[in-house]
Amino acid sequence: DGVHTPSGDGNSITSKLGFGTYGWFVILFALIMTTVGVVVLTYFFGKRWYCSWVCGCGGLAETAGDPFRQQSDKSLRAWRIERISIYSVLGIISVITLLLLVDWKVEFMGDGTKGAMKSGYGFMIGSMFAGVVGTGFYPILGSRVWCRFGCPQAAILGIIQKYFSRFRITTNGAQCISCGNCSTYCEMGIDVKAYAQRGQNIVRASCVGCGVCSAVCPRGVLNLENGPTENRINDLNPISFDAEEVKVKM
């Protein structure tokens, strides 16, 4: 079959898995990217290196789904659901992966159980959530439903981006005229205007760095930057006003 099997009793990892040179290259490349590449690239560029430049779902969202980007829900309720949903999916796939890895070394699950776990996740998450809802509901929920509410890769990248990355969207609140263009066209459901009005940098795990908020701002308030990690998450301006209260920074 063209797969090299080393001499011996046939119980080596290579013979058991049937991997050739190309197979091992793919595995090693995946491990290096997962443990090193993802961290380094996200540190310098934020999650946009993957979500906007590599991912096929992101490419579909920014082409076929682009006319519906304004449909994304910007409410706090949607943000709460987003955080619960995406980290739940991350937790589920992490548990399934861990169980399958343990079973690979110490078999304790039957083929039926493993098959049900794989096919169940593939159907419910891969097919229904990422496929039917993630793309079919563009006109109702916006273009980044899967990326925002379900993608486990986006969840991991978002954690790194929020706490360890150089990437941020900086704001000049003094120039904001509250037109709302930035929030309207944010496909990730971020109320960008609320940050801009307060002069706060936008450092959100969900931001994919598409840059549309900056492009549609008529005053040049928003800028995508890669800067020092210190003080990325800035506080309120000395005096800031919102709909319900006045906050004074002492």
PDB file of C-alpha atoms in Angstrom:
ATOM      1  CA  ASP A   1       0.000   0.000   0.000  1.00  0.00           C
ATOM      2  CA  GLY A   2       3.013   2.289  -0.216  1.00  0.00           C
ATOM      3  CA  VAL A   3       3.238   2.822   3.579  1.00  0.00           C
ATOM      4  CA  HIS A   4       6.625   2.041   5.079  1.00  0.00           C
ATOM      5  CA  THR A   5       6.457  -0.387   7.974  1.00  0.00           C
ATOM      6  CA  PRO A   6       9.693  -0.817   9.956  1.00  0.00           C
ATOM      7  CA  SER A   7      11.005  -4.240  10.776  1.00  0.00           C
ATOM      8  CA  GLY A   8      10.118  -5.702  14.128  1.00  0.00           C
ATOM      9  CA  ASP A   9       7.037  -7.125  15.746  1.00  0.00           C
ATOM     10  CA  GLY A  10       4.717  -4.662  14.054  1.00  0.00           C
ATOM     11  CA  ASN A  11       3.719  -2.989  17.314  1.00  0.00           C
ATOM     12  CA  SER A  12       5.490   0.328  16.733  1.00  0.00           C
ATOM     13  CA  ILE A  13       3.427   3.488  16.653  1.00  0.00           C
ATOM     14  CA  THR A  14       4.122   3.866  12.948  1.00  0.00           C
ATOM     15  CA  SER A  15       2.872   0.419  12.048  1.00  0.00           C
ATOM     16  CA  LYS A  16      -0.144   0.663  14.318  1.00  0.00           C
ATOM     17  CA  LEU A  17      -1.247   4.014  12.889  1.00  0.00           C
ATOM     18  CA  GLY A  18      -0.157   3.360   9.324  1.00  0.00           C
ATOM     19  CA  PHE A  19       1.498   6.775   8.961  1.00  0.00           C
ATOM     20  CA  GLY A  20       4.070   7.376   6.277  1.00  0.00           C
ATOM     21  CA  THR A  21       6.510  10.265   6.027  1.00  0.00           C
ATOM     22  CA  TYR A  22       3.849  12.669   4.820  1.00  0.00           C
ATOM     23  CA  GLY A  23       1.506  11.643   7.623  1.00  0.00           C
ATOM     24  CA  TRP A  24       4.115  12.347  10.280  1.00  0.00           C
ATOM     25  CA  PHE A  25       4.944  15.676   8.659  1.00  0.00           C
ATOM     26  CA  VAL A  26       1.289  16.700   8.875  1.00  0.00           C
ATOM     27  CA  ILE A  27       1.081  15.653  12.524  1.00  0.00           C
ATOM     28  CA  LEU A  28       4.286  17.435  13.526  1.00  0.00           C
ATOM     29  CA  PHE A  29       3.317  20.574  11.604  1.00  0.00           C
ATOM     30  CA  ALA A  30      -0.069  20.582  13.325  1.00  0.00           C
ATOM     31  CA  LEU A  31       1.543  20.185  16.752  1.00  0.00           C
ATOM     32  CA  ILE A  32       4.041  22.990  16.126  1.00  0.00           C
ATOM     33  CA  MET A  33       1.345  25.333  14.831  1.00  0.00           C
ATOM     34  CA  THR A  34      -0.970  24.481  17.731  1.00  0.00           C
ATOM     35  CA  THR A  35       1.603  24.968  20.483  1.00  0.00           C
ATOM     36  CA  VAL A  36       3.876  27.646  19.001  1.00  0.00           C
ATOM     37  CA  GLY A  37       2.557  29.118  15.747  1.00  0.00           C
ATOM     38  CA  VAL A  38      -0.891  30.038  17.049  1.00  0.00           C
ATOM     39  CA  VAL A  39       0.539  31.801  20.096  1.00  0.00           C
ATOM     40  CA  VAL A  40       3.218  33.717  18.178  1.00  0.00           C
ATOM     41  CA  LEU A  41       0.970  34.814  15.303  1.00  0.00           C
ATOM     42  CA  THR A  42      -1.849  35.845  17.633  1.00  0.00           C
ATOM     43  CA  TYR A  43       0.589  37.784  19.811  1.00  0.00           C
ATOM     44  CA  PHE A  44       1.702  39.912  16.875  1.00  0.00           C
ATOM     45  CA  PHE A  45      -1.467  40.122  14.746  1.00  0.00           C
ATOM     46  CA  GLY A  46      -4.408  39.177  16.933  1.00  0.00           C
ATOM     47  CA  LYS A  47      -6.856  36.511  15.842  1.00  0.00           C
ATOM     48  CA  ARG A  48      -7.297  38.167  12.421  1.00  0.00           C
ATOM     49  CA  TRP A  49      -4.310  36.199  11.053  1.00  0.00           C
ATOM     50  CA  TYR A  50      -6.615  33.185  11.155  1.00  0.00           C
ATOM     51  CA  CYS A  51     -10.214  34.450  11.251  1.00  0.00           C
ATOM     52  CA  SER A  52      -9.788  37.026   8.474  1.00  0.00           C
ATOM     53  CA  TRP A  53      -6.805  35.708   6.483  1.00  0.00           C
ATOM     54  CA  VAL A  54      -6.932  31.891   6.637  1.00  0.00           C
ATOM     55  CA  CYS A  55     -10.255  30.453   7.792  1.00  0.00           C
ATOM     56  CA  GLY A  56     -12.685  29.375   5.079  1.00  0.00           C
ATOM     57  CA  CYS A  57     -15.702  30.226   7.255  1.00  0.00           C
ATOM     58  CA  GLY A  58     -14.318  33.736   7.694  1.00  0.00           C
ATOM     59  CA  GLY A  59     -13.753  34.057   3.958  1.00  0.00           C
ATOM     60  CA  LEU A  60     -17.340  33.013   3.266  1.00  0.00           C
ATOM     61  CA  ALA A  61     -18.615  35.465   5.880  1.00  0.00           C
ATOM     62  CA  GLU A  62     -16.690  38.358   4.352  1.00  0.00           C
ATOM     63  CA  THR A  63     -17.836  37.587   0.802  1.00  0.00           C
ATOM     64  CA  ALA A  64     -21.253  35.915   0.592  1.00  0.00           C
ATOM     65  CA  GLY A  65     -22.211  37.147   4.059  1.00  0.00           C
ATOM     66  CA  ASP A  66     -20.917  40.693   3.798  1.00  0.00           C
ATOM     67  CA  PRO A  67     -24.265  42.273   2.749  1.00  0.00           C
ATOM     68  CA  PHE A  68     -25.730  41.000   6.041  1.00  0.00           C
ATOM     69  CA  ARG A  69     -22.993  42.083   8.472  1.00  0.00           C
ATOM     70  CA  GLN A  70     -25.277  44.791   9.927  1.00  0.00           C
ATOM     71  CA  GLN A  71     -27.715  42.089  11.080  1.00  0.00           C
ATOM     72  CA  SER A  72     -25.474  41.013  13.978  1.00  0.00           C
ATOM     73  CA  ASP A  73     -27.080  41.617  17.364  1.00  0.00           C
ATOM     74  CA  LYS A  74     -25.174  44.279  19.347  1.00  0.00           C
ATOM     75  CA  SER A  75     -27.092  43.896  22.627  1.00  0.00           C
ATOM     76  CA  LEU A  76     -25.557  42.920  25.973  1.00  0.00           C
ATOM     77  CA  ARG A  77     -27.867  39.903  26.038  1.00  0.00           C
ATOM     78  CA  ALA A  78     -26.378  38.640  22.782  1.00  0.00           C
ATOM     79  CA  TRP A  79     -22.879  39.180  24.186  1.00  0.00           C
ATOM     80  CA  ARG A  80     -23.718  37.085  27.259  1.00  0.00           C
ATOM     81  CA  ILE A  81     -25.138  34.291  25.089  1.00  0.00           C
ATOM     82  CA  GLU A  82     -22.055  34.493  22.868  1.00  0.00           C
ATOM     83  CA  ARG A  83     -19.662  33.937  25.763  1.00  0.00           C
ATOM     84  CA  ILE A  84     -21.665  31.033  27.189  1.00  0.00           C
ATOM     85  CA  SER A  85     -22.134  29.385  23.789  1.00  0.00           C
ATOM     86  CA  ILE A  86     -18.628  29.583  22.341  1.00  0.00           C
ATOM     87  CA  TYR A  87     -16.857  28.454  25.510  1.00  0.00           C
ATOM     88  CA  SER A  88     -19.359  25.627  25.952  1.00  0.00           C
ATOM     89  CA  VAL A  89     -18.511  24.319  22.490  1.00  0.00           C
ATOM     90  CA  LEU A  90     -14.801  24.669  23.309  1.00  0.00           C
ATOM     91  CA  GLY A  91     -15.322  22.700  26.510  1.00  0.00           C
ATOM     92  CA  ILE A  92     -17.265  19.946  24.734  1.00  0.00           C
ATOM     93  CA  ILE A  93     -14.696  19.390  21.993  1.00  0.00           C
ATOM     94  CA  SER A  94     -11.853  19.538  24.542  1.00  0.00           C
ATOM     95  CA  VAL A  95     -13.465  16.780  26.618  1.00  0.00           C
ATOM     96  CA  ILE A  96     -14.174  14.641  23.541  1.00  0.00           C
ATOM     97  CA  THR A  97     -10.601  15.050  22.293  1.00  0.00           C
ATOM     98  CA  LEU A  98      -9.150  14.197  25.700  1.00  0.00           C
ATOM     99  CA  LEU A  99     -11.306  11.071  26.021  1.00  0.00           C
ATOM    100  CA  LEU A 100     -10.311   9.857  22.566  1.00  0.00           C
ATOM    101  CA  LEU A 101      -6.621  10.445  23.295  1.00  0.00           C
ATOM    102  CA  VAL A 102      -6.827   8.521  26.563  1.00  0.00           C
ATOM    103  CA  ASP A 103      -8.754   5.736  24.855  1.00  0.00           C
ATOM    104  CA  TRP A 104      -6.039   5.545  22.205  1.00  0.00           C
ATOM    105  CA  LYS A 105      -3.512   4.621  24.916  1.00  0.00           C
ATOM    106  CA  VAL A 106      -5.806   2.759  27.313  1.00  0.00           C
ATOM    107  CA  GLU A 107      -8.874   1.414  25.566  1.00  0.00           C
ATOM    108  CA  PHE A 108     -11.931   1.843  27.742  1.00  0.00           C
ATOM    109  CA  MET A 109     -14.602   2.880  25.227  1.00  0.00           C
ATOM    110  CA  GLY A 110     -16.186   0.646  22.654  1.00  0.00           C
ATOM    111  CA  ASP A 111     -16.230   1.438  18.956  1.00  0.00           C
ATOM    112  CA  GLY A 112     -19.910   2.293  19.207  1.00  0.00           C
ATOM    113  CA  THR A 113     -19.320   4.884  21.917  1.00  0.00           C
ATOM    114  CA  LYS A 114     -16.439   6.492  20.044  1.00  0.00           C
ATOM    115  CA  GLY A 115     -18.396   6.509  16.810  1.00  0.00           C
ATOM    116  CA  ALA A 116     -21.396   8.120  18.509  1.00  0.00           C
ATOM    117  CA  MET A 117     -19.194  10.842  20.024  1.00  0.00           C
ATOM    118  CA  LYS A 118     -17.544  11.665  16.718  1.00  0.00           C
ATOM    119  CA  SER A 119     -20.665  11.514  14.570  1.00  0.00           C
ATOM    120  CA  GLY A 120     -22.767  13.339  17.184  1.00  0.00           C
ATOM    121  CA  TYR A 121     -20.334  16.229  17.403  1.00  0.00           C
ATOM    122  CA  GLY A 122     -19.851  16.263  13.650  1.00  0.00           C
ATOM    123  CA  PHE A 123     -23.591  16.425  12.991  1.00  0.00           C
ATOM    124  CA  MET A 124     -24.752  18.801  15.738  1.00  0.00           C
ATOM    125  CA  ILE A 125     -21.806  21.192  15.703  1.00  0.00           C
ATOM    126  CA  GLY A 126     -20.124  20.735  12.342  1.00  0.00           C
ATOM    127  CA  SER A 127     -23.196  20.293  10.183  1.00  0.00           C
ATOM    128  CA  MET A 128     -26.098  22.017  11.954  1.00  0.00           C
ATOM    129  CA  PHE A 129     -24.387  24.814  13.916  1.00  0.00           C
ATOM    130  CA  ALA A 130     -21.447  25.683  11.663  1.00  0.00           C
ATOM    131  CA  GLY A 131     -23.208  24.766   8.426  1.00  0.00           C
ATOM    132  CA  VAL A 132     -26.965  25.313   8.488  1.00  0.00           C
ATOM    133  CA  VAL A 133     -27.153  28.028  11.164  1.00  0.00           C
ATOM    134  CA  GLY A 134     -23.702  29.484  10.587  1.00  0.00           C
ATOM    135  CA  THR A 135     -24.264  30.195   6.900  1.00  0.00           C
ATOM    136  CA  GLY A 136     -27.965  29.748   6.201  1.00  0.00           C
ATOM    137  CA  PHE A 137     -28.982  32.344   8.780  1.00  0.00           C
ATOM    138  CA  TYR A 138     -26.822  35.174   7.403  1.00  0.00           C
ATOM    139  CA  PRO A 139     -29.871  37.319   6.513  1.00  0.00           C
ATOM    140  CA  ILE A 140     -31.279  36.934  10.054  1.00  0.00           C
ATOM    141  CA  LEU A 141     -28.330  36.755  12.454  1.00  0.00           C
ATOM    142  CA  GLY A 142     -25.516  38.349  10.485  1.00  0.00           C
ATOM    143  CA  SER A 143     -22.482  36.931   8.740  1.00  0.00           C
ATOM    144  CA  ARG A 144     -20.414  35.641  11.663  1.00  0.00           C
ATOM    145  CA  VAL A 145     -22.826  33.409  13.575  1.00  0.00           C
ATOM    146  CA  TRP A 146     -20.469  30.427  13.745  1.00  0.00           C
ATOM    147  CA  CYS A 147     -17.348  32.501  14.325  1.00  0.00           C
ATOM    148  CA  ARG A 148     -19.057  34.448  17.091  1.00  0.00           C
ATOM    149  CA  PHE A 149     -21.079  31.784  18.911  1.00  0.00           C
ATOM    150  CA  GLY A 150     -19.532  28.406  18.185  1.00  0.00           C
ATOM    151  CA  CYS A 151     -16.016  28.164  16.714  1.00  0.00           C
ATOM    152  CA  PRO A 152     -13.653  26.572  19.292  1.00  0.00           C
ATOM    153  CA  GLN A 153     -10.592  27.807  17.389  1.00  0.00           C
ATOM    154  CA  ALA A 154     -11.920  31.364  17.569  1.00  0.00           C
ATOM    155  CA  ALA A 155     -12.466  30.909  21.307  1.00  0.00           C
ATOM    156  CA  ILE A 156      -8.840  29.884  21.871  1.00  0.00           C
ATOM    157  CA  LEU A 157      -7.491  32.674  19.683  1.00  0.00           C
ATOM    158  CA  GLY A 158      -9.769  35.166  21.405  1.00  0.00           C
ATOM    159  CA  ILE A 159      -8.405  34.332  24.851  1.00  0.00           C
ATOM    160  CA  ILE A 160      -4.830  34.822  23.629  1.00  0.00           C
ATOM    161  CA  GLN A 161      -5.754  38.027  21.799  1.00  0.00           C
ATOM    162  CA  LYS A 162      -7.543  39.613  24.734  1.00  0.00           C
ATOM    163  CA  TYR A 163      -4.875  39.015  27.360  1.00  0.00           C
ATOM    164  CA  PHE A 164      -1.543  38.546  25.582  1.00  0.00           C
ATOM    165  CA  SER A 165      -1.644  40.119  22.110  1.00  0.00           C
ATOM    166  CA  ARG A 166      -0.228  43.399  20.794  1.00  0.00           C
ATOM    167  CA  PHE A 167      -3.337  43.871  18.654  1.00  0.00           C
ATOM    168  CA  ARG A 168      -5.992  46.404  19.603  1.00  0.00           C
ATOM    169  CA  ILE A 169      -8.317  48.989  18.063  1.00  0.00           C
ATOM    170  CA  THR A 170      -7.453  52.363  19.539  1.00  0.00           C
ATOM    171  CA  THR A 171      -9.954  55.184  19.806  1.00  0.00           C
ATOM    172  CA  ASN A 172      -9.861  58.963  19.909  1.00  0.00           C
ATOM    173  CA  GLY A 173     -13.045  59.641  21.832  1.00  0.00           C
ATOM    174  CA  ALA A 174     -12.758  63.416  21.499  1.00  0.00           C
ATOM    175  CA  GLN A 175     -13.393  63.106  17.763  1.00  0.00           C
ATOM    176  CA  CYS A 176     -16.385  60.724  17.986  1.00  0.00           C
ATOM    177  CA  ILE A 177     -19.657  62.219  16.703  1.00  0.00           C
ATOM    178  CA  SER A 178     -21.742  59.144  17.716  1.00  0.00           C
ATOM    179  CA  CYS A 179     -22.891  58.424  14.165  1.00  0.00           C
ATOM    180  CA  GLY A 180     -22.946  54.700  14.956  1.00  0.00           C
ATOM    181  CA  ASN A 181     -21.490  53.514  11.652  1.00  0.00           C
ATOM    182  CA  CYS A 182     -18.841  51.456  13.464  1.00  0.00           C
ATOM    183  CA  SER A 183     -21.372  49.507  15.513  1.00  0.00           C
ATOM    184  CA  THR A 184     -23.784  49.072  12.627  1.00  0.00           C
ATOM    185  CA  TYR A 185     -21.226  47.420  10.377  1.00  0.00           C
ATOM    186  CA  CYS A 186     -19.416  45.318  12.991  1.00  0.00           C
ATOM    187  CA  GLU A 187     -20.084  41.738  11.952  1.00  0.00           C
ATOM    188  CA  MET A 188     -19.057  40.413  15.375  1.00  0.00           C
ATOM    189  CA  GLY A 189     -21.810  42.254  17.218  1.00  0.00           C
ATOM    190  CA  ILE A 190     -19.486  44.609  19.112  1.00  0.00           C
ATOM    191  CA  ASP A 191     -20.990  47.946  20.116  1.00  0.00           C
ATOM    192  CA  VAL A 192     -17.911  49.827  18.946  1.00  0.00           C
ATOM    193  CA  LYS A 193     -19.576  53.211  19.395  1.00  0.00           C
ATOM    194  CA  ALA A 194     -19.874  52.667  23.146  1.00  0.00           C
ATOM    195  CA  TYR A 195     -16.097  52.186  23.375  1.00  0.00           C
ATOM    196  CA  ALA A 196     -15.361  55.140  21.110  1.00  0.00           C
ATOM    197  CA  GLN A 197     -17.585  57.486  23.110  1.00  0.00           C
ATOM    198  CA  ARG A 198     -15.608  56.661  26.237  1.00  0.00           C
ATOM    199  CA  GLY A 199     -12.236  56.821  24.547  1.00  0.00           C
ATOM    200  CA  GLN A 200     -11.577  53.166  25.358  1.00  0.00           C
ATOM    201  CA  ASN A 201      -9.477  50.856  23.222  1.00  0.00           C
ATOM    202  CA  ILE A 202     -11.489  47.963  21.834  1.00  0.00           C
ATOM    203  CA  VAL A 203      -9.859  44.833  23.202  1.00  0.00           C
ATOM    204  CA  ARG A 204     -12.459  42.113  22.763  1.00  0.00           C
ATOM    205  CA  ALA A 205     -11.898  38.391  22.388  1.00  0.00           C
ATOM    206  CA  SER A 206     -14.460  38.255  19.589  1.00  0.00           C
ATOM    207  CA  CYS A 207     -12.935  40.983  17.377  1.00  0.00           C
ATOM    208  CA  VAL A 208     -11.572  39.521  14.126  1.00  0.00           C
ATOM    209  CA  GLY A 209      -9.720  42.671  13.081  1.00  0.00           C
ATOM    210  CA  CYS A 210     -11.517  43.072   9.767  1.00  0.00           C
ATOM    211  CA  GLY A 211     -11.033  46.848   9.974  1.00  0.00           C
ATOM    212  CA  VAL A 212     -14.483  47.799   8.681  1.00  0.00           C
ATOM    213  CA  CYS A 213     -15.247  49.893  11.783  1.00  0.00           C
ATOM    214  CA  SER A 214     -12.196  52.004  11.060  1.00  0.00           C
ATOM    215  CA  ALA A 215     -13.007  52.242   7.355  1.00  0.00           C
ATOM    216  CA  VAL A 216     -16.574  53.501   7.861  1.00  0.00           C
ATOM    217  CA  CYS A 217     -15.705  56.036  10.582  1.00  0.00           C
ATOM    218  CA  PRO A 218     -16.062  59.537   9.050  1.00  0.00           C
ATOM    219  CA  ARG A 219     -13.796  61.124  11.688  1.00  0.00           C
ATOM    220  CA  GLY A 220     -10.879  58.710  11.777  1.00  0.00           C
ATOM    221  CA  VAL A 221     -11.579  57.846  15.411  1.00  0.00           C
ATOM    222  CA  LEU A 222     -10.672  54.148  15.144  1.00  0.00           C
ATOM    223  CA  ASN A 223      -7.301  52.652  14.228  1.00  0.00           C
ATOM    224  CA  LEU A 224      -6.116  49.039  14.078  1.00  0.00           C
ATOM    225  CA  GLU A 225      -2.731  48.872  15.795  1.00  0.00           C
ATOM    226  CA  ASN A 226      -0.068  46.476  16.983  1.00  0.00           C
ATOM    227  CA  GLY A 227       1.584  48.198  19.903  1.00  0.00           C
ATOM    228  CA  PRO A 228       3.102  47.504  23.310  1.00  0.00           C
ATOM    229  CA  THR A 229       1.103  45.145  25.495  1.00  0.00           C
ATOM    230  CA  GLU A 230       1.226  47.554  28.449  1.00  0.00           C
ATOM    231  CA  ASN A 231      -1.962  49.560  29.001  1.00  0.00           C
ATOM    232  CA  ARG A 232      -3.762  47.952  26.083  1.00  0.00           C
ATOM    233  CA  ILE A 233      -6.960  47.880  28.081  1.00  0.00           C
ATOM    234  CA  ASN A 234      -7.193  51.523  29.021  1.00  0.00           C
ATOM    235  CA  ASP A 235      -9.601  52.900  31.608  1.00  0.00           C
ATOM    236  CA  LEU A 236     -12.253  55.539  31.258  1.00  0.00           C
ATOM    237  CA  ASN A 237     -11.350  59.100  30.439  1.00  0.00           C
ATOM    238  CA  PRO A 238     -11.119  61.347  33.541  1.00  0.00           C
ATOM    239  CA  ILE A 239     -14.775  62.275  33.092  1.00  0.00           C
ATOM    240  CA  SER A 240     -17.099  60.189  30.965  1.00  0.00           C
ATOM    241  CA  PHE A 241     -20.817  60.391  30.431  1.00  0.00           C
ATOM    242  CA  ASP A 242     -23.190  57.622  29.530  1.00  0.00           C
ATOM    243  CA  ALA A 243     -26.940  57.217  29.489  1.00  0.00           C
ATOM    244  CA  GLU A 244     -27.302  56.402  33.161  1.00  0.00           C
ATOM    245  CA  GLU A 245     -24.422  57.889  35.140  1.00  0.00           C
ATOM    246  CA  VAL A 246     -21.434  60.156  35.329  1.00  0.00           C
ATOM    247  CA  LYS A 247     -18.141  58.482  36.251  1.00  0.00           C
ATOM    248  CA  VAL A 248     -15.244  60.474  37.616  1.00  0.00           C
ATOM    249  CA  LYS A 249     -11.777  58.948  37.686  1.00  0.00           C
ATOM    250  CA  MET A 250      -9.834  60.012  40.784  1.00  0.00           C
TER     251      MET A 250
END
